[in-house]
Backbone as a chain_set.jsonl record, in Angstrom:
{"seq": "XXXXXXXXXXXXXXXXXXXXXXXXXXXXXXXXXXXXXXXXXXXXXXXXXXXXXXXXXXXXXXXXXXXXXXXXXXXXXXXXXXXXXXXXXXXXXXXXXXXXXXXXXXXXXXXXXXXXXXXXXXXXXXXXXXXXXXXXXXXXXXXXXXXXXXXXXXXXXXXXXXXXXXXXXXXXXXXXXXXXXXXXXXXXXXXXXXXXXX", "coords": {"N": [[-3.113, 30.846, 15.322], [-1.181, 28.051, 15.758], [2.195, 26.379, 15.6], [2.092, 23.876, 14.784], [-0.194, 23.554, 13.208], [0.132, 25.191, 11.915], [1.879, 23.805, 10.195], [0.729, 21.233, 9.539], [-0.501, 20.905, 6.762], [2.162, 20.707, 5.59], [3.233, 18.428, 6.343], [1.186, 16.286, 5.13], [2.009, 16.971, 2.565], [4.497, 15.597, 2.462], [4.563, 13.369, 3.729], [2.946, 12.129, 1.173], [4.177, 12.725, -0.537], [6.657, 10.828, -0.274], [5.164, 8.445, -0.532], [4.914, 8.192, -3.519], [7.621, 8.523, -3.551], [8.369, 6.086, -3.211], [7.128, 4.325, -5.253], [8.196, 5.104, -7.431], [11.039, 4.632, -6.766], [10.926, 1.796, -6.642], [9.976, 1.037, -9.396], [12.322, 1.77, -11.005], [14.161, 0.316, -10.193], [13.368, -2.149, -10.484], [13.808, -1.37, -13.322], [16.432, -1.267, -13.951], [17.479, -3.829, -12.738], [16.546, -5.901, -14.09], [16.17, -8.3, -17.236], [17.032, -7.124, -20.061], [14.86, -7.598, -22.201], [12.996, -7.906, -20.79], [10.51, -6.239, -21.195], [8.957, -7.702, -22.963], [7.554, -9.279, -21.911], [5.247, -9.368, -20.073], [3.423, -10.935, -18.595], [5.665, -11.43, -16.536], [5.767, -9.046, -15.206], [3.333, -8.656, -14.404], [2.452, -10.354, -12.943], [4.327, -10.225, -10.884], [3.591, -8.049, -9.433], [1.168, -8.851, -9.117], [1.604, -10.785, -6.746], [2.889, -9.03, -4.976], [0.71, -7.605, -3.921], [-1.1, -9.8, -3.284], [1.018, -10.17, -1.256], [1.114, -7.575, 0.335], [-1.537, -7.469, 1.26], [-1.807, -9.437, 2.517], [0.399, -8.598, 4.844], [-0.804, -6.54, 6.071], [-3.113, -8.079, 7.182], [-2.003, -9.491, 8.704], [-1.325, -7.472, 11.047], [-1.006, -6.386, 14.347], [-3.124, -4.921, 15.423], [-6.131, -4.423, 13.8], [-8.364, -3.667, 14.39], [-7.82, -0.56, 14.577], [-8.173, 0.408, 12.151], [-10.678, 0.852, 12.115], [-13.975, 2.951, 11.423], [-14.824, 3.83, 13.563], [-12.379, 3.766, 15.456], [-10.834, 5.779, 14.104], [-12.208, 7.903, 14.095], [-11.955, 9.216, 16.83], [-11.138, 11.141, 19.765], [-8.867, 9.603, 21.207], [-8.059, 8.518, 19.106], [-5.622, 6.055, 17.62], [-4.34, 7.202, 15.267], [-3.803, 9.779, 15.727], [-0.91, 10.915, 15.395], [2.283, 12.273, 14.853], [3.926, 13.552, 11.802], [6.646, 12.101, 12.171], [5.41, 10.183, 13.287], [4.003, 8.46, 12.038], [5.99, 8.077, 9.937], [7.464, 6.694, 11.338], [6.324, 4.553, 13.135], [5.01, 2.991, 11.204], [5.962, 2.966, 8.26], [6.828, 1.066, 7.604], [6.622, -2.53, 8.02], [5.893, -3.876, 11.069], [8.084, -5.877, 13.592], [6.282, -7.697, 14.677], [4.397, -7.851, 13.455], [5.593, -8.947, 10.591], [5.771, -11.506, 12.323], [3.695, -12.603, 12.811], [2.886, -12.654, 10.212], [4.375, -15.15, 9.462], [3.565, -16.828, 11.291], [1.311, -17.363, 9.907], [1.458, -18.825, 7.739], [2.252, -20.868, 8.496], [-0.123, -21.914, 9.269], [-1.594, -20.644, 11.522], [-3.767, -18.548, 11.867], [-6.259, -15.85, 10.752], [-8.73, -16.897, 7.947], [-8.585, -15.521, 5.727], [-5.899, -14.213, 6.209], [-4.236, -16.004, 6.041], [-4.559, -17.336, 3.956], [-4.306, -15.176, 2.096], [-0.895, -15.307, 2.025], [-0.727, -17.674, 1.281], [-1.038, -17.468, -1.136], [0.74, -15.666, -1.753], [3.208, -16.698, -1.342], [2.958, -18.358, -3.649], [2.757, -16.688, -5.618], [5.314, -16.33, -5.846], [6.763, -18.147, -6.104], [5.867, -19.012, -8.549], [6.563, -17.039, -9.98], [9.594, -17.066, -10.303], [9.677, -19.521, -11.297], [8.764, -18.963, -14.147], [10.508, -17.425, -14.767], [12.682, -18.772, -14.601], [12.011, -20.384, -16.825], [11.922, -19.042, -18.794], [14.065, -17.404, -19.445], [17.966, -17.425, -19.279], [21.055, -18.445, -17.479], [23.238, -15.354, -16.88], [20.875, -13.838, -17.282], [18.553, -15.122, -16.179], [18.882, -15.119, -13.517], [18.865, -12.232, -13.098], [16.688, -12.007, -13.976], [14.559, -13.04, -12.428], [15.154, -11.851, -9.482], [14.57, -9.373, -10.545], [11.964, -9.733, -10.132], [11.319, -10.325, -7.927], [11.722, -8.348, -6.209], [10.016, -6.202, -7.253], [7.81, -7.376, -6.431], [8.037, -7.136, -3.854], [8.244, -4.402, -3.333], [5.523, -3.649, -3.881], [4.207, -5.132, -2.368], [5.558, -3.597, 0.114], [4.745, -1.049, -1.03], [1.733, -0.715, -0.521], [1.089, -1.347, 1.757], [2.403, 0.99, 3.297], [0.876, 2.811, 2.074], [-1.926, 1.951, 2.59], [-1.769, 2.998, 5.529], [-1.055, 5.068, 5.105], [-3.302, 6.222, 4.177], [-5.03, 6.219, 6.357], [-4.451, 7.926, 8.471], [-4.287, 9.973, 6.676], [-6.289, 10.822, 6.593], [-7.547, 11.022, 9.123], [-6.054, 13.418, 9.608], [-7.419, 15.154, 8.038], [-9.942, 15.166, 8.965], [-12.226, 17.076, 10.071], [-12.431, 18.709, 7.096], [-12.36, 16.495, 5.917], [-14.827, 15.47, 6.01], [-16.578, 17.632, 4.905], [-15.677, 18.028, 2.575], [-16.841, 15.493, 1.324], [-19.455, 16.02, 1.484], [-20.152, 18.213, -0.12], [-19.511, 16.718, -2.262], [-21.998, 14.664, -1.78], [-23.928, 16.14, -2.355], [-23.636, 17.591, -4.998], [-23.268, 15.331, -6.483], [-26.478, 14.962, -5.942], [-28.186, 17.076, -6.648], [-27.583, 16.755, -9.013], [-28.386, 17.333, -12.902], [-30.044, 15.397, -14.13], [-29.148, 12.602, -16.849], [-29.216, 12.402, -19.837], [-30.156, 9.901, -21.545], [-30.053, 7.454, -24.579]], "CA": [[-2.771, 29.56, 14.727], [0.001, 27.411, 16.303], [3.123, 26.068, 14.664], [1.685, 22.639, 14.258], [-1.515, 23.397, 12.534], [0.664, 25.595, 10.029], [3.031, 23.052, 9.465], [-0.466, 20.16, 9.04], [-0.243, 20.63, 5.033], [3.445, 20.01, 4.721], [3.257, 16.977, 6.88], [0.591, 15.541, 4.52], [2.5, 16.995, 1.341], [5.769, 15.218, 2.523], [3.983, 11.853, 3.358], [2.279, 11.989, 0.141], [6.092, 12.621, -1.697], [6.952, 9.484, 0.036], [4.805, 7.042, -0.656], [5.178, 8.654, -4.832], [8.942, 8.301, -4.384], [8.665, 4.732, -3.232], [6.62, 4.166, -6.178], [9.517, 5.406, -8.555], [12.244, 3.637, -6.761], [11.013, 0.506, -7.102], [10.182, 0.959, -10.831], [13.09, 2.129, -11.426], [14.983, -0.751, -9.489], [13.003, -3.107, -11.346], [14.019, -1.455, -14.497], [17.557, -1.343, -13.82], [17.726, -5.497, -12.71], [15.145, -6.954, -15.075], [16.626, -8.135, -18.183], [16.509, -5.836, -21.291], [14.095, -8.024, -23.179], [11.692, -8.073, -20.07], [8.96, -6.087, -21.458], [8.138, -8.42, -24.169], [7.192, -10.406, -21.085], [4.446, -8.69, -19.458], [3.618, -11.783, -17.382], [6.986, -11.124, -15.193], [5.473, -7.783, -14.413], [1.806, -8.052, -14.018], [2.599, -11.87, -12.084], [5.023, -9.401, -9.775], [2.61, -7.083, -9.184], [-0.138, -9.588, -8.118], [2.511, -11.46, -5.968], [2.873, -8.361, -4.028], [-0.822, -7.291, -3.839], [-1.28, -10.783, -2.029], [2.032, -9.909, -0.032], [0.471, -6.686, 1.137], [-2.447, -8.084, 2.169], [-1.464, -10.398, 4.005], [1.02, -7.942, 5.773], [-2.182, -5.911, 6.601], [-4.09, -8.365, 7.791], [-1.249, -9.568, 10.278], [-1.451, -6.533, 11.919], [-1.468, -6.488, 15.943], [-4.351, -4.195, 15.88], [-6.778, -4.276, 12.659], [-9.547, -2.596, 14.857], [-7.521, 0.701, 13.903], [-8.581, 0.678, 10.602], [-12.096, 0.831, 12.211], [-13.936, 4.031, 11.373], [-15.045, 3.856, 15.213], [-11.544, 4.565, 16.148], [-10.275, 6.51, 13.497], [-12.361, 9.902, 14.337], [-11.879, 9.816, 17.868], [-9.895, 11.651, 20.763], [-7.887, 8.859, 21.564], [-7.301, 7.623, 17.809], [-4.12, 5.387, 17.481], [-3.893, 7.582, 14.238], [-3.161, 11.209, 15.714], [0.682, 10.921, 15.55], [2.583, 13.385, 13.784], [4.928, 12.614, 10.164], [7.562, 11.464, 12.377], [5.055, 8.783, 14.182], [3.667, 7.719, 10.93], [6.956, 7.047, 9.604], [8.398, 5.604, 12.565], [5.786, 3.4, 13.345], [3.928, 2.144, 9.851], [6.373, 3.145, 6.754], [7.822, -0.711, 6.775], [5.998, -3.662, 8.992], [7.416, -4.158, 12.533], [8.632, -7.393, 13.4], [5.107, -8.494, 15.298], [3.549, -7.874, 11.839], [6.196, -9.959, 10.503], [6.357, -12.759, 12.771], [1.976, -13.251, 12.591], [2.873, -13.67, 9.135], [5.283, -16.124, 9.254], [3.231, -18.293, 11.86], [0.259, -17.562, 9.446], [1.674, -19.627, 6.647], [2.081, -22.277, 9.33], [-1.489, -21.714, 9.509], [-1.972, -20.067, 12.536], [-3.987, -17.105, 11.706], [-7.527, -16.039, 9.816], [-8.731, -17.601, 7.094], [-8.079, -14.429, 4.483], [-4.434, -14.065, 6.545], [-3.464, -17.308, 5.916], [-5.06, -17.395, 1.965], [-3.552, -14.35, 1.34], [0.037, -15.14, 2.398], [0.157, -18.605, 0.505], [-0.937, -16.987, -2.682], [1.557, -14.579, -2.192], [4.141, -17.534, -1.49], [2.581, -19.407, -4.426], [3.189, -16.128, -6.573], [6.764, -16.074, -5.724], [6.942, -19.288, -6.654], [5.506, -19.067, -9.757], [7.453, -16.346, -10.8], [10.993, -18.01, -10.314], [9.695, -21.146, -12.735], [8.564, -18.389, -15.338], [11.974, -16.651, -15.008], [13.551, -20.038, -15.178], [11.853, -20.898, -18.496], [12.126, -17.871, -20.03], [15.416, -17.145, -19.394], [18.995, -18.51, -19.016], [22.621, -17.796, -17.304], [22.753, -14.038, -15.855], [19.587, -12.889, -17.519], [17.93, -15.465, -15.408], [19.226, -14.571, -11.951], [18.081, -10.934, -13.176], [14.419, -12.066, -13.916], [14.032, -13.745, -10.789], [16.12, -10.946, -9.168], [13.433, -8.269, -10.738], [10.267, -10.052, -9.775], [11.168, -10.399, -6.16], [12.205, -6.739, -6.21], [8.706, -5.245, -7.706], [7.116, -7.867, -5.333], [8.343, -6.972, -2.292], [7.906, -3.212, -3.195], [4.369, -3.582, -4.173], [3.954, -4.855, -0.93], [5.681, -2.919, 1.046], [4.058, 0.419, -0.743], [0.536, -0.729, -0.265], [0.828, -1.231, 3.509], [2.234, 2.058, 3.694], [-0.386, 3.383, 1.426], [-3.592, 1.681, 3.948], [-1.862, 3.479, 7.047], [-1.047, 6.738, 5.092], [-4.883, 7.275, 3.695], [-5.909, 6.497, 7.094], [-3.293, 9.01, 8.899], [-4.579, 11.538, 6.225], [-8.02, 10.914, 6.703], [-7.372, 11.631, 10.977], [-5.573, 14.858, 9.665], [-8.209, 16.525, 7.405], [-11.046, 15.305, 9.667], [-13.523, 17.74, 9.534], [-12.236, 18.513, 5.775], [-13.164, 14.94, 4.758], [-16.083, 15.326, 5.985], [-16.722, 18.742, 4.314], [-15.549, 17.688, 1.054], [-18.048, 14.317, 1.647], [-21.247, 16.712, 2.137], [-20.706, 18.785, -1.044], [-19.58, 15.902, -3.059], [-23.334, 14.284, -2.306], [-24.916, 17.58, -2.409], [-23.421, 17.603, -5.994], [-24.426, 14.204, -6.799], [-27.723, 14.524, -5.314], [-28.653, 18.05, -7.786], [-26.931, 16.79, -10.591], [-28.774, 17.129, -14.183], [-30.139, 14.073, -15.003], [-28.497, 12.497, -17.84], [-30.839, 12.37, -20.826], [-29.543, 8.403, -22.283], [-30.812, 6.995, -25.502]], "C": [[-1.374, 29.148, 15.206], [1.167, 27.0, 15.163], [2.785, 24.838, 14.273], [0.304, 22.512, 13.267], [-0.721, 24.346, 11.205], [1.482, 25.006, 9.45], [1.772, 21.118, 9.138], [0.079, 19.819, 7.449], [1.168, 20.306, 4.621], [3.51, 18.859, 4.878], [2.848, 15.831, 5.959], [1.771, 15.553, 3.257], [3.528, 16.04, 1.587], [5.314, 13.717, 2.704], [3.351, 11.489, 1.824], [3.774, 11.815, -1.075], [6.199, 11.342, -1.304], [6.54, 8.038, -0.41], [4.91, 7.688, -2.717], [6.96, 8.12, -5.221], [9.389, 6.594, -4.282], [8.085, 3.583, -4.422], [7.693, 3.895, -7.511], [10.435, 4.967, -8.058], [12.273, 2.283, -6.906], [10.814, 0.37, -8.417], [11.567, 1.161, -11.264], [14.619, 1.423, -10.82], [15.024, -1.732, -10.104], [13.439, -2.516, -12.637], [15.469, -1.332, -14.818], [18.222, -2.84, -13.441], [16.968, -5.88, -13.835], [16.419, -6.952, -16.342], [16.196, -7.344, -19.063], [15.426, -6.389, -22.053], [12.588, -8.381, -22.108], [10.385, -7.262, -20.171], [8.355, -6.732, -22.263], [7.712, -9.732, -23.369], [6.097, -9.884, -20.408], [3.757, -9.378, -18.373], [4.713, -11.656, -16.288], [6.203, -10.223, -14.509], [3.966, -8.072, -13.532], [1.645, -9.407, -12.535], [3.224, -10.966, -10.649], [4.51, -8.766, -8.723], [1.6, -7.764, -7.965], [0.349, -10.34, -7.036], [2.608, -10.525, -4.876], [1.899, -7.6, -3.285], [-1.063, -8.125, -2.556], [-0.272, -10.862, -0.596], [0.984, -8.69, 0.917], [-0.703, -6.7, 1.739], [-2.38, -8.495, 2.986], [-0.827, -9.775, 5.443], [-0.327, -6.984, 6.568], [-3.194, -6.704, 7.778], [-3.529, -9.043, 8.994], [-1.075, -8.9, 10.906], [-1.731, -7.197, 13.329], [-2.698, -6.168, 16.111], [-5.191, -3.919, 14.653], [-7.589, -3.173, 13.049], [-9.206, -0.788, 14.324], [-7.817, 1.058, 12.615], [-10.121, 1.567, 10.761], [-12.897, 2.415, 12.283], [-14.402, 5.234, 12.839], [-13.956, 4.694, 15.884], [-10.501, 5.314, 15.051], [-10.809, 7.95, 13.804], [-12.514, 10.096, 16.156], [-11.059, 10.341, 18.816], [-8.611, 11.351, 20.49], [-7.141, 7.884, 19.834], [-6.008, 7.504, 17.833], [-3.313, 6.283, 15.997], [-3.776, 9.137, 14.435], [-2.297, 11.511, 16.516], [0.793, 12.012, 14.781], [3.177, 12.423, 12.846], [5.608, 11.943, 10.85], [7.037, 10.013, 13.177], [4.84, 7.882, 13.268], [4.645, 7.259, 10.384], [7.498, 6.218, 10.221], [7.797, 4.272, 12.573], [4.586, 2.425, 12.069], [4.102, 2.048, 8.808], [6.838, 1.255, 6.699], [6.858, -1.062, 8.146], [6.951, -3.682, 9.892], [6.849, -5.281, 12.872], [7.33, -8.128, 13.798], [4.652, -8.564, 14.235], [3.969, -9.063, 11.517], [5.823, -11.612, 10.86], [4.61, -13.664, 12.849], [2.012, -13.256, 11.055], [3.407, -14.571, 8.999], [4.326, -17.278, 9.875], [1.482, -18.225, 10.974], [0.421, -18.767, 8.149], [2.337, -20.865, 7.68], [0.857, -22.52, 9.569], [-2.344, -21.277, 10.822], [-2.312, -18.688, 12.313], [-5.433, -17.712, 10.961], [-7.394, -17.042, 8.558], [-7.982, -16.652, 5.935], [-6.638, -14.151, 5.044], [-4.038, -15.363, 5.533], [-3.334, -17.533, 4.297], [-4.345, -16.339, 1.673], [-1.432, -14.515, 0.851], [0.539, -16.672, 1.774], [-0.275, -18.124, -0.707], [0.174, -15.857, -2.822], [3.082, -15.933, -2.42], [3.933, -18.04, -2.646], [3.482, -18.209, -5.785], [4.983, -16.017, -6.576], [7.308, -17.183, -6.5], [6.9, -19.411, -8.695], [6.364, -18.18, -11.043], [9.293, -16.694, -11.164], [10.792, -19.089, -11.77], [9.346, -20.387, -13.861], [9.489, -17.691, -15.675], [12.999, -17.937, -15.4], [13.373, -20.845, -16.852], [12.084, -20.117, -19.365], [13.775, -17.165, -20.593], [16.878, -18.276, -19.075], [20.395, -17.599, -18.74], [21.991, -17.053, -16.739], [21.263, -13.274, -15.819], [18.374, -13.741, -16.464], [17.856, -15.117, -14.066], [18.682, -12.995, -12.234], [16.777, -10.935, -13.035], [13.941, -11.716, -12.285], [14.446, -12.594, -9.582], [14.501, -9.801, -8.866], [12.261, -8.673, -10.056], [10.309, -10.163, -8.379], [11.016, -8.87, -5.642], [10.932, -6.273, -6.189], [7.652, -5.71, -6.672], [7.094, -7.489, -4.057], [8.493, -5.451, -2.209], [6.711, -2.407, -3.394], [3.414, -3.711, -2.811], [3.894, -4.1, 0.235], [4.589, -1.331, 0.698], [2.15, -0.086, -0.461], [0.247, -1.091, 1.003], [1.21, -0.238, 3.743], [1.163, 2.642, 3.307], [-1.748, 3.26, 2.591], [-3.097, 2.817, 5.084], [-1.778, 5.146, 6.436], [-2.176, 7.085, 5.009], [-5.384, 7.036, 5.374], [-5.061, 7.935, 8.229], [-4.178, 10.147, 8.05], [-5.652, 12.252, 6.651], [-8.431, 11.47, 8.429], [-6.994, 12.805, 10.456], [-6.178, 15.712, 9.181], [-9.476, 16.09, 8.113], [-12.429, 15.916, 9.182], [-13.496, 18.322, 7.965], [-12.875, 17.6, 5.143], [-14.184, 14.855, 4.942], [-17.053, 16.566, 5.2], [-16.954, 18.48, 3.111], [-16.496, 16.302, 0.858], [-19.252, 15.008, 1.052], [-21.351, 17.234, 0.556], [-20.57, 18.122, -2.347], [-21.194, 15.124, -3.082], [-24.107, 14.855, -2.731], [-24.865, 17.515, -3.894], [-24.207, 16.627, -6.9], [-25.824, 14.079, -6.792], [-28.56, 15.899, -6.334], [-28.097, 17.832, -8.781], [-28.343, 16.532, -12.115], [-28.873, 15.304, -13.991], [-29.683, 13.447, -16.308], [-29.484, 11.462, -18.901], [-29.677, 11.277, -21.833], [-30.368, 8.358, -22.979], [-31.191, 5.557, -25.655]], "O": [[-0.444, 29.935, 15.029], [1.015, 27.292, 13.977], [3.256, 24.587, 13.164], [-0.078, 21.478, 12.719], [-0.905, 24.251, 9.992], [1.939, 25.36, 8.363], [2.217, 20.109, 8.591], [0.775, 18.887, 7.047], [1.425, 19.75, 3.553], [3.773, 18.083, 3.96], [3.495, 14.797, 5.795], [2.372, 14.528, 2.933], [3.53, 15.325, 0.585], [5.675, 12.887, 1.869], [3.411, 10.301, 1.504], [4.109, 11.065, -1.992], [5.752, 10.556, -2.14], [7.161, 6.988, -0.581], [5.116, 6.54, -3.11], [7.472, 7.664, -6.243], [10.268, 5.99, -4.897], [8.425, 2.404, -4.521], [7.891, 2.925, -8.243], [11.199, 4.666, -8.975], [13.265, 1.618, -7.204], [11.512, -0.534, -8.876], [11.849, 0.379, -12.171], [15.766, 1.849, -10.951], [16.046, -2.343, -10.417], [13.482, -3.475, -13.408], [15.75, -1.291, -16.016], [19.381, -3.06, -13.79], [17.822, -6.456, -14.51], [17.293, -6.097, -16.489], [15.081, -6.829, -18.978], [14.9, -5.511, -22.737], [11.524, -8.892, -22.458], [9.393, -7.47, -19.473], [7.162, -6.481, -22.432], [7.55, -10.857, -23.841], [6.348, -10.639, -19.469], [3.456, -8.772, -17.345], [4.392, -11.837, -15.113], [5.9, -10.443, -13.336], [3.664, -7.767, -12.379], [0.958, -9.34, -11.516], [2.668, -11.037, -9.553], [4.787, -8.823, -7.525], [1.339, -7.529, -6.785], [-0.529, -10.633, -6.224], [2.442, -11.009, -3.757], [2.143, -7.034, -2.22], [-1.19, -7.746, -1.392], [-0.498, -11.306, 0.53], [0.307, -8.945, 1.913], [-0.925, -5.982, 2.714], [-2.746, -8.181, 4.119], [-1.139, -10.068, 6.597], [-0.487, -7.023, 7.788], [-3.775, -6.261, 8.768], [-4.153, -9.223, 10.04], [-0.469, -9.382, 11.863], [-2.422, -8.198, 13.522], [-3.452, -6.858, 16.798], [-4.884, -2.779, 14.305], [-7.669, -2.086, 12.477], [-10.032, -0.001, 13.861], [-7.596, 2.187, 12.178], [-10.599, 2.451, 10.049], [-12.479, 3.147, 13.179], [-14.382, 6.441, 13.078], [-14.102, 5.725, 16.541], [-9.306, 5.331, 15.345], [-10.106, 8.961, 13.791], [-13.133, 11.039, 16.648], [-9.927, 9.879, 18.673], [-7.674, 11.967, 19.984], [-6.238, 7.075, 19.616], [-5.233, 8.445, 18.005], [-2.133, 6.138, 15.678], [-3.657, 9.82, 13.418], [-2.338, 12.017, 17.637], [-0.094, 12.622, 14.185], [3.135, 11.193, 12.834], [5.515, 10.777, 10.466], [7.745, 9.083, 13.564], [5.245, 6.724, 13.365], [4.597, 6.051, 10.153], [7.971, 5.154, 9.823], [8.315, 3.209, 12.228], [3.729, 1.552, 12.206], [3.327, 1.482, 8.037], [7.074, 0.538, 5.726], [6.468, -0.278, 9.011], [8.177, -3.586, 9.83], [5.71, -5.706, 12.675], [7.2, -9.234, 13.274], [4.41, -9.736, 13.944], [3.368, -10.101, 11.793], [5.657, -12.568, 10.103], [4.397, -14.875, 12.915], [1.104, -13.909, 10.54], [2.868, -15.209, 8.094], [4.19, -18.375, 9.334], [0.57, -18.945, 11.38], [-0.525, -19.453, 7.762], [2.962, -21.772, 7.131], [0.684, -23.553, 10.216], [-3.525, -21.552, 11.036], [-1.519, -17.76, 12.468], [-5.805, -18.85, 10.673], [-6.431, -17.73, 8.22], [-6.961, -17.014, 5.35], [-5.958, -13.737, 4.105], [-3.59, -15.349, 4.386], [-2.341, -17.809, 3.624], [-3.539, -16.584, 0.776], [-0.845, -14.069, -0.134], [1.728, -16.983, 1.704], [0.451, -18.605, -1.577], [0.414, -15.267, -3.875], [3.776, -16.007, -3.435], [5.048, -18.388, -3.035], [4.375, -18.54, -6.565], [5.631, -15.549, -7.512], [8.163, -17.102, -7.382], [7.649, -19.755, -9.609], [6.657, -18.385, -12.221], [9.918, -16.498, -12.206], [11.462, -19.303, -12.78], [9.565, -21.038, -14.882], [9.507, -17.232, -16.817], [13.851, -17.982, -16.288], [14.103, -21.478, -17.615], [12.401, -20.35, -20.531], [14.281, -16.701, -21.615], [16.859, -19.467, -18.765], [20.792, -16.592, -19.326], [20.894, -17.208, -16.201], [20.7, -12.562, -14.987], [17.419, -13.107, -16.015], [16.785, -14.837, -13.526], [17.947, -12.596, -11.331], [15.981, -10.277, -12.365], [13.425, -10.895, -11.527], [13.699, -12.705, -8.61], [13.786, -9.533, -7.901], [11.612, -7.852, -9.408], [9.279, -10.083, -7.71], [10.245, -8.448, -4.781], [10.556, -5.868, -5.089], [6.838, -4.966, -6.125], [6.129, -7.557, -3.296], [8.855, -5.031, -1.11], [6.576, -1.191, -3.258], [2.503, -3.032, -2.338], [2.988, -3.88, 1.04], [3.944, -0.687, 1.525], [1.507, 0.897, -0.095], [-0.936, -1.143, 1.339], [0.529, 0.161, 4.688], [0.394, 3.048, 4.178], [-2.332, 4.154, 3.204], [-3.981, 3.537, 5.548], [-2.224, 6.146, 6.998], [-2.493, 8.131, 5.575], [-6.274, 7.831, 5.677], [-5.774, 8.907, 8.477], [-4.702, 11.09, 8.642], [-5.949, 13.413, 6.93], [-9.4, 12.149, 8.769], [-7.779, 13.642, 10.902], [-5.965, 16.895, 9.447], [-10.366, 16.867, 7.769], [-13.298, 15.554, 8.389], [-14.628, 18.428, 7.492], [-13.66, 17.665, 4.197], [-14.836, 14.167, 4.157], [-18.234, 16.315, 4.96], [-18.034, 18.589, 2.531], [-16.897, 16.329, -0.306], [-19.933, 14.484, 0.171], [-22.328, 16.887, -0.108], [-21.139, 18.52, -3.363], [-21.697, 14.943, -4.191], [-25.007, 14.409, -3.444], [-25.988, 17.375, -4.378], [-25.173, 16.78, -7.648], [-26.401, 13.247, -7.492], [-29.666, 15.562, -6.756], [-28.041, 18.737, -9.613], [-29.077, 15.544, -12.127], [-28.061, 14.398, -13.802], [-30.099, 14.24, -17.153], [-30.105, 10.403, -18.807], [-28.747, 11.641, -22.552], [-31.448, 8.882, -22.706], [-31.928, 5.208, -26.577]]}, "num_chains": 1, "name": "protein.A"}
């Protein structure tokens, strides 16, 4: 056994910390800006949330190369997805600028239909959240709202585009695993007790 196949499981474990700790720094970003009376708002949050959902979409679907997703070229040879930790972070923890810049000319409308839809509902949610921080609030606690909701937004985003490239990264690294654990998960399913309903 080589040094790279015994160092496989940390790789995953340490990507897997990552996208967990980016999880907890943005909560914990957002709960350090947000005003103190912002949980009795639960619209700020859940509005935030969905604001960055439609962000991360969109960032997804501006991708250069979607086809990589495709399960065609995810199990083969030449897969774009068997880098090591340091490729995966390099090249897919944050959007690079081509990502970027096919979103930008997508909300000029140059792009798919689901690019383009995704990326003004994400603008729309941004929007929306500013005029619900503006009504709800006033003075510093306002600039905090608005502050927070961009914050959770734009980290909701960002972790769910890392998230798509890490499960597929993982999914290239346990390979014949996932397919292992696949077989005896139907196998399971497929002899399971029938379940005697009334």
């Amino acid at each position: 056994m080589d040094m790279a196949t015994m160092l496989e499981p940390l790789a995953l474990l340490l990507a897997g910390l990552l996208a967990l700790g980016m999880v907890r720094l943005g909560a914990l970003q957002y709960g350090l800006v947000a005003p103190h009376d912002a949980e009795a708002v639960p619209l700020l949050h859940v509005l935030a949330a969905g604001t960055g959902l439609a962000g991360g979409i969109a960032l997804l679907l501006s991708m250069p190369d979607l086809t990589a997703f495709l399960p065609t070229r995810i199990f083969t040879n030449d897969s774009p997805w068997s880098v090591t930790l340091g490729g995966i972070l390099g090249g897919y923890a944050l959007p690079r600028l081509v990502t970027l810049r096919s979103l930008v000319a997508a909300l000029g409308g140059d792009g798919g239909l689901a690019q383009v839809a995704a990326g003004w509902i994400a603008v729309a949610g941004l929007l929306a959240g500013a005029v619900l921080a503006t009504r709800l609030w006033h003075g510093r606690d306002r600039v905090r709202a608005i502050a927070a909701f961009v914050l959770l937004a734009v980290w909701t985003a960002l972790i769910l585009h890392y998230a798509a490239h890490l499960a597929v990264w993982m999914m290239t690294q346990l390979n014949f695993w996932l397919f292992a654990v696949a077989l005896v998960l139907f196998q399971h399913w497929r002899y399971r007790a029938p379940s005697s309903g009334h």
